């Protein structure tokens, strides 16, 4: 069984990072923040809107602590279950210091995503924005968001995916597998997080795995992540306070890397290869220093969290489905045989495209697992859903 799981892990560690951008579109719950933080409808003389039932909880903090309580990624959590049982799939609450409408209704969630930019816009709580930065793609809306997104997508072109990212994923996978002692037990989530962080750090700033600076940055990032989705209490000792400290440390590393790169570009007359996102942003954009720092931090955050969680969940679900494991192995062994017939030893883009059942495993993992806990949207116009 251990050998089988190691084989499955090897395969999954290779494929799942390619769905990095697609992962951000799959959510199990959607949070739509009330316009202005208090009311859905504008105007002081209009009739009070027909808001869904719910409760506001304690002053200022509302129900934030209960909402953020840890729960298995294979469920929506006890808080959501209790509120859905009491109020239905759409209910009112007070989260992160603002009045909020929470939706676990698939129809409404789809409606919100389909009306992005018309009735709703991206809007995260000030506490999350304060950690990620005002230039983070998760916080920006409109033209600034499109500019940042275009830079990222242009960097991740199809040519780069095939020529650079594919070999990097394979190399990092082999490094992880070779680091495991024979017949050892390990945490799939921990190994997945380490794998994806090293992969992102390499492609964003050319930082190699295992180096002291990379490991130090990874430890800071773990502290940073614990505070991103936590109660916004900026007091010594709280996860939020520690996250702000770690943010400063992480940005310090990125800034040093940026200064080194600028110096090299100047000394070599701008002939340095654009082999990572930092180099690409410096040479192909007009972004300010602050914008580049927030861009790199937000991509490190988004790519690491979604991919690592999907990897761990895929392993968890596969363990309970021997038939899927067998079909997955047969698909990959067939590709390996065709590789040997061609006299090749490395995976190619054509090999990746042939993994049809692997893609089904990824899709089913995203359907069953809670990769992203919530998505914030702000209402920018009066909204009526199902006549209410």
Short mmCIF file of C-alpha atoms in Angstrom, two decimals, residues 18-377:
data_model
loop_
_atom_site.label_atom_id
_atom_site.label_comp_id
_atom_site.label_asym_id
_atom_site.label_seq_id
_atom_site.Cartn_x
_atom_site.Cartn_y
_atom_site.Cartn_z
CA UNK A 18 -1.13 22.76 -14.15
CA UNK A 19 -4.62 23.53 -12.93
CA UNK A 20 -3.30 26.41 -10.80
CA UNK A 21 -5.34 29.08 -12.56
CA UNK A 22 -8.42 26.89 -12.95
CA UNK A 23 -8.55 26.13 -9.22
CA UNK A 24 -9.47 29.72 -8.40
CA UNK A 25 -12.82 29.34 -10.17
CA UNK A 26 -14.08 26.46 -8.01
CA UNK A 27 -15.63 27.38 -4.69
CA UNK A 28 -18.08 25.65 -2.41
CA UNK A 29 -19.29 28.76 -0.63
CA UNK A 30 -19.58 32.36 -1.72
CA UNK A 31 -19.75 35.36 0.57
CA UNK A 32 -21.36 38.49 -0.84
CA UNK A 33 -20.51 41.52 1.24
CA UNK A 34 -23.26 44.07 1.70
CA UNK A 35 -22.71 47.32 -0.17
CA UNK A 36 -21.31 49.99 2.11
CA UNK A 37 -20.75 47.41 4.85
CA UNK A 38 -24.28 47.86 6.21
CA UNK A 39 -26.99 47.94 3.53
CA UNK A 40 -27.71 46.28 0.21
CA UNK A 41 -29.88 49.11 -1.05
CA UNK A 42 -28.81 52.72 -1.45
CA UNK A 43 -30.92 55.68 -0.50
CA UNK A 44 -32.41 56.60 2.84
CA UNK A 45 -36.08 56.82 1.89
CA UNK A 46 -36.48 53.54 0.09
CA UNK A 47 -38.31 50.61 1.58
CA UNK A 48 -36.07 48.31 3.60
CA UNK A 49 -34.99 45.37 1.41
CA UNK A 50 -36.16 41.86 2.04
CA UNK A 51 -32.93 40.48 3.47
CA UNK A 52 -32.49 36.79 4.37
CA UNK A 53 -32.78 35.69 8.01
CA UNK A 54 -29.78 35.46 10.28
CA UNK A 55 -27.97 36.85 13.32
CA UNK A 56 -25.28 39.47 13.88
CA UNK A 57 -23.51 37.92 16.86
CA UNK A 58 -21.23 39.93 19.17
CA UNK A 59 -20.45 43.63 18.67
CA UNK A 60 -17.66 44.29 16.11
CA UNK A 61 -16.42 40.68 15.81
CA UNK A 62 -19.90 39.35 15.02
CA UNK A 63 -19.70 35.63 14.26
CA UNK A 64 -16.16 35.74 12.85
CA UNK A 65 -14.61 33.34 15.39
CA UNK A 66 -17.20 30.65 14.75
CA UNK A 67 -16.99 31.13 11.00
CA UNK A 68 -13.19 30.71 10.98
CA UNK A 69 -13.14 27.69 13.29
CA UNK A 70 -11.08 24.89 11.73
CA UNK A 71 -12.96 22.05 10.08
CA UNK A 72 -12.23 19.18 7.64
CA UNK A 73 -11.80 20.27 4.03
CA UNK A 74 -14.27 17.55 3.04
CA UNK A 75 -17.12 19.43 4.72
CA UNK A 76 -18.46 22.98 4.98
CA UNK A 77 -17.85 22.95 8.74
CA UNK A 78 -20.07 22.91 11.81
CA UNK A 79 -20.74 26.65 11.70
CA UNK A 80 -22.15 26.49 8.18
CA UNK A 81 -24.10 23.31 8.90
CA UNK A 82 -25.77 24.82 11.96
CA UNK A 83 -26.63 28.10 10.23
CA UNK A 84 -27.95 26.34 7.12
CA UNK A 85 -30.14 24.12 9.29
CA UNK A 86 -31.49 27.16 11.14
CA UNK A 87 -31.73 29.84 8.42
CA UNK A 88 -31.36 28.06 5.09
CA UNK A 89 -28.55 28.14 2.51
CA UNK A 90 -28.64 31.96 2.29
CA UNK A 91 -28.45 33.88 5.56
CA UNK A 92 -27.26 37.11 7.17
CA UNK A 93 -24.30 37.37 9.50
CA UNK A 94 -21.60 39.76 10.68
CA UNK A 95 -18.09 38.74 9.64
CA UNK A 96 -14.73 40.54 9.81
CA UNK A 97 -16.42 43.62 11.26
CA UNK A 98 -19.01 44.03 8.48
CA UNK A 99 -22.58 42.92 7.89
CA UNK A 100 -22.58 40.10 5.39
CA UNK A 101 -24.85 37.80 3.42
CA UNK A 102 -23.47 34.25 3.32
CA UNK A 103 -24.49 31.89 0.52
CA UNK A 104 -24.04 28.13 0.28
CA UNK A 105 -26.62 28.03 -2.50
CA UNK A 106 -25.12 26.77 -5.78
CA UNK A 107 -27.60 28.75 -7.88
CA UNK A 108 -26.87 32.07 -6.17
CA UNK A 109 -23.13 31.43 -6.22
CA UNK A 110 -23.28 30.81 -9.96
CA UNK A 111 -25.38 33.95 -10.42
CA UNK A 112 -22.80 36.01 -8.50
CA UNK A 113 -19.88 34.74 -10.59
CA UNK A 114 -21.80 35.22 -13.85
CA UNK A 115 -22.55 38.85 -12.93
CA UNK A 116 -19.01 39.80 -11.94
CA UNK A 117 -18.45 43.45 -12.78
CA UNK A 118 -22.16 44.16 -13.31
CA UNK A 119 -23.87 43.47 -10.00
CA UNK A 120 -20.91 42.35 -7.90
CA UNK A 121 -17.23 43.11 -7.58
CA UNK A 122 -14.34 41.55 -5.70
CA UNK A 123 -14.09 42.96 -2.19
CA UNK A 124 -12.19 41.34 0.66
CA UNK A 125 -12.28 42.54 4.29
CA UNK A 126 -9.81 45.28 5.18
CA UNK A 127 -7.97 42.85 7.46
CA UNK A 128 -7.19 40.47 4.58
CA UNK A 129 -6.30 43.35 2.28
CA UNK A 130 -3.92 44.67 4.92
CA UNK A 131 -2.00 41.38 4.90
CA UNK A 132 -2.01 40.67 1.16
CA UNK A 133 -1.37 44.29 0.17
CA UNK A 134 -3.42 46.90 -1.69
CA UNK A 135 -1.95 45.80 -5.06
CA UNK A 136 -2.77 42.12 -4.61
CA UNK A 137 -4.81 40.61 -7.45
CA UNK A 138 -7.25 39.25 -4.87
CA UNK A 139 -8.04 42.79 -3.75
CA UNK A 140 -7.87 44.82 -6.98
CA UNK A 141 -10.87 45.41 -9.26
CA UNK A 142 -11.34 46.88 -12.71
CA UNK A 143 -8.41 47.94 -14.90
CA UNK A 144 -5.70 47.52 -12.22
CA UNK A 145 -6.79 43.89 -11.72
CA UNK A 146 -6.81 43.23 -15.46
CA UNK A 147 -3.31 44.70 -15.81
CA UNK A 148 -1.90 42.52 -13.03
CA UNK A 149 -3.67 39.46 -14.39
CA UNK A 150 -2.38 40.09 -17.91
CA UNK A 151 1.21 40.21 -16.66
CA UNK A 152 0.78 36.85 -14.90
CA UNK A 153 -0.93 35.16 -17.85
CA UNK A 154 1.61 36.48 -20.35
CA UNK A 155 4.37 35.06 -18.18
CA UNK A 156 2.60 31.68 -18.05
CA UNK A 157 2.34 31.40 -21.82
CA UNK A 158 1.86 28.03 -23.53
CA UNK A 159 5.48 28.11 -24.70
CA UNK A 160 6.75 28.58 -21.14
CA UNK A 161 4.39 25.92 -19.77
CA UNK A 162 5.83 23.35 -22.16
CA UNK A 163 9.48 24.36 -22.18
CA UNK A 164 10.05 25.52 -18.59
CA UNK A 165 7.26 24.68 -16.16
CA UNK A 166 6.77 21.07 -17.26
CA UNK A 167 10.43 20.07 -16.67
CA UNK A 168 10.45 22.05 -13.40
CA UNK A 169 7.40 20.20 -12.08
CA UNK A 170 8.99 16.86 -12.93
CA UNK A 171 12.31 17.85 -11.35
CA UNK A 172 10.68 19.04 -8.12
CA UNK A 173 8.57 15.88 -7.97
CA UNK A 174 11.64 13.67 -8.15
CA UNK A 175 13.37 15.76 -5.48
CA UNK A 176 10.43 15.24 -3.12
CA UNK A 177 10.17 11.49 -3.74
CA UNK A 178 13.91 10.95 -3.28
CA UNK A 179 13.79 12.77 0.04
CA UNK A 180 11.39 10.21 1.57
CA UNK A 181 13.08 7.38 3.52
CA UNK A 182 11.94 3.87 2.48
CA UNK A 183 8.79 2.58 4.22
CA UNK A 184 8.31 5.88 6.02
CA UNK A 185 5.05 7.58 6.95
CA UNK A 186 4.45 11.22 6.12
CA UNK A 187 1.82 13.92 6.09
CA UNK A 188 0.46 14.26 2.56
CA UNK A 189 -0.64 17.83 3.23
CA UNK A 190 2.75 18.86 4.64
CA UNK A 191 4.63 17.34 1.71
CA UNK A 192 2.20 18.87 -0.79
CA UNK A 193 2.64 22.32 0.75
CA UNK A 194 6.43 22.00 0.71
CA UNK A 195 6.37 20.82 -2.91
CA UNK A 196 4.13 23.60 -4.20
CA UNK A 197 5.97 26.30 -2.23
CA UNK A 198 9.33 25.22 -3.66
CA UNK A 199 7.87 25.10 -7.16
CA UNK A 200 6.33 28.56 -6.86
CA UNK A 201 9.45 30.06 -5.26
CA UNK A 202 11.56 28.72 -8.13
CA UNK A 203 9.30 30.10 -10.86
CA UNK A 204 8.65 33.41 -9.14
CA UNK A 205 12.14 34.27 -7.84
CA UNK A 206 14.47 31.44 -8.96
CA UNK A 207 14.93 30.23 -5.38
CA UNK A 208 16.14 26.63 -5.24
CA UNK A 209 14.63 24.09 -2.80
CA UNK A 210 16.67 23.07 0.21
CA UNK A 211 18.68 26.27 0.43
CA UNK A 212 18.75 28.06 3.78
CA UNK A 213 17.12 31.21 2.39
CA UNK A 214 14.33 29.21 0.76
CA UNK A 215 13.60 27.24 3.95
CA UNK A 216 13.62 30.41 6.04
CA UNK A 217 11.17 32.03 3.64
CA UNK A 218 8.95 28.93 3.75
CA UNK A 219 8.78 29.04 7.55
CA UNK A 220 7.83 32.71 7.44
CA UNK A 221 5.20 31.89 4.87
CA UNK A 222 3.62 29.23 7.11
CA UNK A 223 3.20 31.86 9.85
CA UNK A 224 1.88 34.31 7.27
CA UNK A 225 -0.78 31.88 6.05
CA UNK A 226 -2.07 31.16 9.56
CA UNK A 227 -2.96 34.82 9.93
CA UNK A 228 -4.44 35.54 6.52
CA UNK A 229 -7.70 33.83 7.40
CA UNK A 230 -7.97 34.68 11.09
CA UNK A 231 -9.78 37.12 13.31
CA UNK A 232 -8.42 40.63 12.57
CA UNK A 233 -6.98 41.26 16.03
CA UNK A 234 -3.75 43.21 15.64
CA UNK A 235 -2.41 42.54 19.14
CA UNK A 236 0.91 40.93 20.13
CA UNK A 237 0.71 37.14 20.04
CA UNK A 238 -2.36 36.81 17.81
CA UNK A 239 -2.11 34.99 14.44
CA UNK A 240 -3.01 38.23 12.64
CA UNK A 241 -0.22 40.16 14.37
CA UNK A 242 2.28 37.38 13.61
CA UNK A 243 1.16 37.34 9.97
CA UNK A 244 1.85 41.06 9.60
CA UNK A 245 5.35 40.47 10.98
CA UNK A 246 5.92 37.60 8.56
CA UNK A 247 4.58 39.69 5.67
CA UNK A 248 7.27 42.28 6.37
CA UNK A 249 9.94 39.56 6.47
CA UNK A 250 8.74 37.98 3.20
CA UNK A 251 8.60 41.33 1.43
CA UNK A 252 12.12 42.00 2.69
CA UNK A 253 13.36 38.85 0.93
CA UNK A 254 11.50 39.71 -2.29
CA UNK A 255 12.85 43.28 -2.18
CA UNK A 256 16.43 42.06 -1.82
CA UNK A 257 15.93 39.72 -4.75
CA UNK A 258 14.53 42.61 -6.77
CA UNK A 259 17.49 44.87 -5.98
CA UNK A 260 19.94 42.13 -6.95
CA UNK A 261 18.10 41.58 -10.22
CA UNK A 262 17.99 45.29 -11.06
CA UNK A 263 21.72 45.53 -10.43
CA UNK A 264 22.41 42.55 -12.71
CA UNK A 265 20.18 43.92 -15.43
CA UNK A 266 21.99 47.25 -15.27
CA UNK A 267 25.46 45.69 -15.23
CA UNK A 268 24.73 43.33 -18.11
CA UNK A 269 22.88 45.89 -20.21
CA UNK A 270 19.45 44.26 -19.69
CA UNK A 271 20.59 40.95 -21.20
CA UNK A 272 19.70 38.73 -18.23
CA UNK A 273 17.33 35.89 -19.11
CA UNK A 274 13.71 36.36 -17.98
CA UNK A 275 13.58 32.95 -16.34
CA UNK A 276 11.18 33.86 -13.54
CA UNK A 277 8.22 36.13 -12.85
CA UNK A 278 10.38 38.71 -11.07
CA UNK A 279 12.58 39.17 -14.14
CA UNK A 280 9.53 39.25 -16.39
CA UNK A 281 7.80 41.93 -14.31
CA UNK A 282 10.95 44.10 -14.22
CA UNK A 283 11.55 43.93 -17.97
CA UNK A 284 8.05 43.63 -19.43
CA UNK A 285 5.95 45.93 -17.26
CA UNK A 286 5.81 49.45 -15.89
CA UNK A 287 4.80 48.34 -12.42
CA UNK A 288 6.16 50.20 -9.42
CA UNK A 289 8.29 48.51 -6.78
CA UNK A 290 5.31 48.25 -4.41
CA UNK A 291 3.13 46.74 -7.12
CA UNK A 292 5.69 44.06 -7.98
CA UNK A 293 6.13 43.15 -4.32
CA UNK A 294 2.38 42.66 -3.81
CA UNK A 295 2.03 40.81 -7.13
CA UNK A 296 4.69 38.24 -6.24
CA UNK A 297 3.34 37.80 -2.71
CA UNK A 298 -0.24 37.30 -3.91
CA UNK A 299 0.76 34.73 -6.55
CA UNK A 300 2.86 32.84 -4.03
CA UNK A 301 -0.20 32.80 -1.77
CA UNK A 302 -2.78 31.84 -4.43
CA UNK A 303 -0.73 29.17 -6.16
CA UNK A 304 0.57 27.53 -3.02
CA UNK A 305 -2.69 27.23 -1.10
CA UNK A 306 -4.94 25.96 -3.87
CA UNK A 307 -2.58 23.43 -5.44
CA UNK A 308 -1.29 21.97 -2.18
CA UNK A 309 -4.79 21.49 -0.81
CA UNK A 310 -5.94 19.82 -4.03
CA UNK A 311 -2.96 17.45 -3.93
CA UNK A 312 -3.67 16.39 -0.36
CA UNK A 313 -7.38 15.94 -1.04
CA UNK A 314 -6.74 13.87 -4.15
CA UNK A 315 -4.59 11.46 -2.15
CA UNK A 316 -7.24 11.33 0.59
CA UNK A 317 -10.08 10.53 -1.82
CA UNK A 318 -8.08 8.02 -3.88
CA UNK A 319 -7.31 5.94 -0.81
CA UNK A 320 -11.01 5.20 -0.51
CA UNK A 321 -11.49 4.31 -4.19
CA UNK A 322 -9.31 1.34 -5.28
CA UNK A 323 -10.96 1.22 -8.71
CA UNK A 324 -9.90 4.80 -9.47
CA UNK A 325 -6.37 4.03 -8.24
CA UNK A 326 -6.15 1.06 -10.60
CA UNK A 327 -7.39 3.03 -13.60
CA UNK A 328 -5.02 5.89 -12.78
CA UNK A 329 -2.08 3.49 -12.61
CA UNK A 330 -3.03 1.82 -15.89
CA UNK A 331 -3.19 5.17 -17.66
CA UNK A 332 0.23 6.23 -16.40
CA UNK A 333 1.89 2.87 -17.02
CA UNK A 334 0.60 2.99 -20.59
CA UNK A 335 2.17 6.40 -21.09
CA UNK A 336 5.44 5.14 -19.57
CA UNK A 337 5.49 2.21 -22.04
CA UNK A 338 4.98 4.54 -25.00
CA UNK A 339 7.80 6.71 -23.65
CA UNK A 340 10.21 3.79 -23.64
CA UNK A 341 9.24 2.85 -27.19
CA UNK A 342 10.12 6.39 -28.28
CA UNK A 343 13.43 6.17 -26.43
CA UNK A 344 12.47 9.02 -24.09
CA UNK A 345 12.86 9.28 -20.34
CA UNK A 346 11.20 12.62 -19.59
CA UNK A 347 7.53 13.52 -19.71
CA UNK A 348 6.44 15.57 -22.69
CA UNK A 349 3.51 17.88 -23.25
CA UNK A 350 1.90 15.17 -25.40
CA UNK A 351 2.16 12.75 -22.46
CA UNK A 352 0.43 15.27 -20.25
CA UNK A 353 -2.41 15.79 -22.74
CA UNK A 354 -3.00 12.02 -22.90
CA UNK A 355 -3.82 11.81 -19.20
CA UNK A 356 -7.59 11.97 -19.60
CA UNK A 357 -8.51 9.99 -16.50
CA UNK A 358 -6.01 12.00 -14.43
CA UNK A 359 -7.95 15.12 -15.38
CA UNK A 360 -11.14 13.39 -14.25
CA UNK A 361 -9.50 12.70 -10.87
CA UNK A 362 -8.59 16.38 -10.58
CA UNK A 363 -12.12 17.50 -11.47
CA UNK A 364 -13.70 15.09 -8.99
CA UNK A 365 -11.30 16.20 -6.27
CA UNK A 366 -12.33 19.81 -6.81
CA UNK A 367 -16.00 18.82 -6.76
CA UNK A 368 -15.76 16.89 -3.49
CA UNK A 369 -13.13 18.93 -1.64
CA UNK A 370 -13.21 22.44 -0.24
CA UNK A 371 -10.08 23.91 -1.84
CA UNK A 372 -10.98 27.54 -1.06
CA UNK A 373 -13.08 28.22 2.03
CA UNK A 374 -14.85 31.37 0.88
CA UNK A 375 -15.00 34.05 -1.78
CA UNK A 376 -15.91 37.67 -1.04
CA UNK A 377 -17.98 39.83 -3.35
#
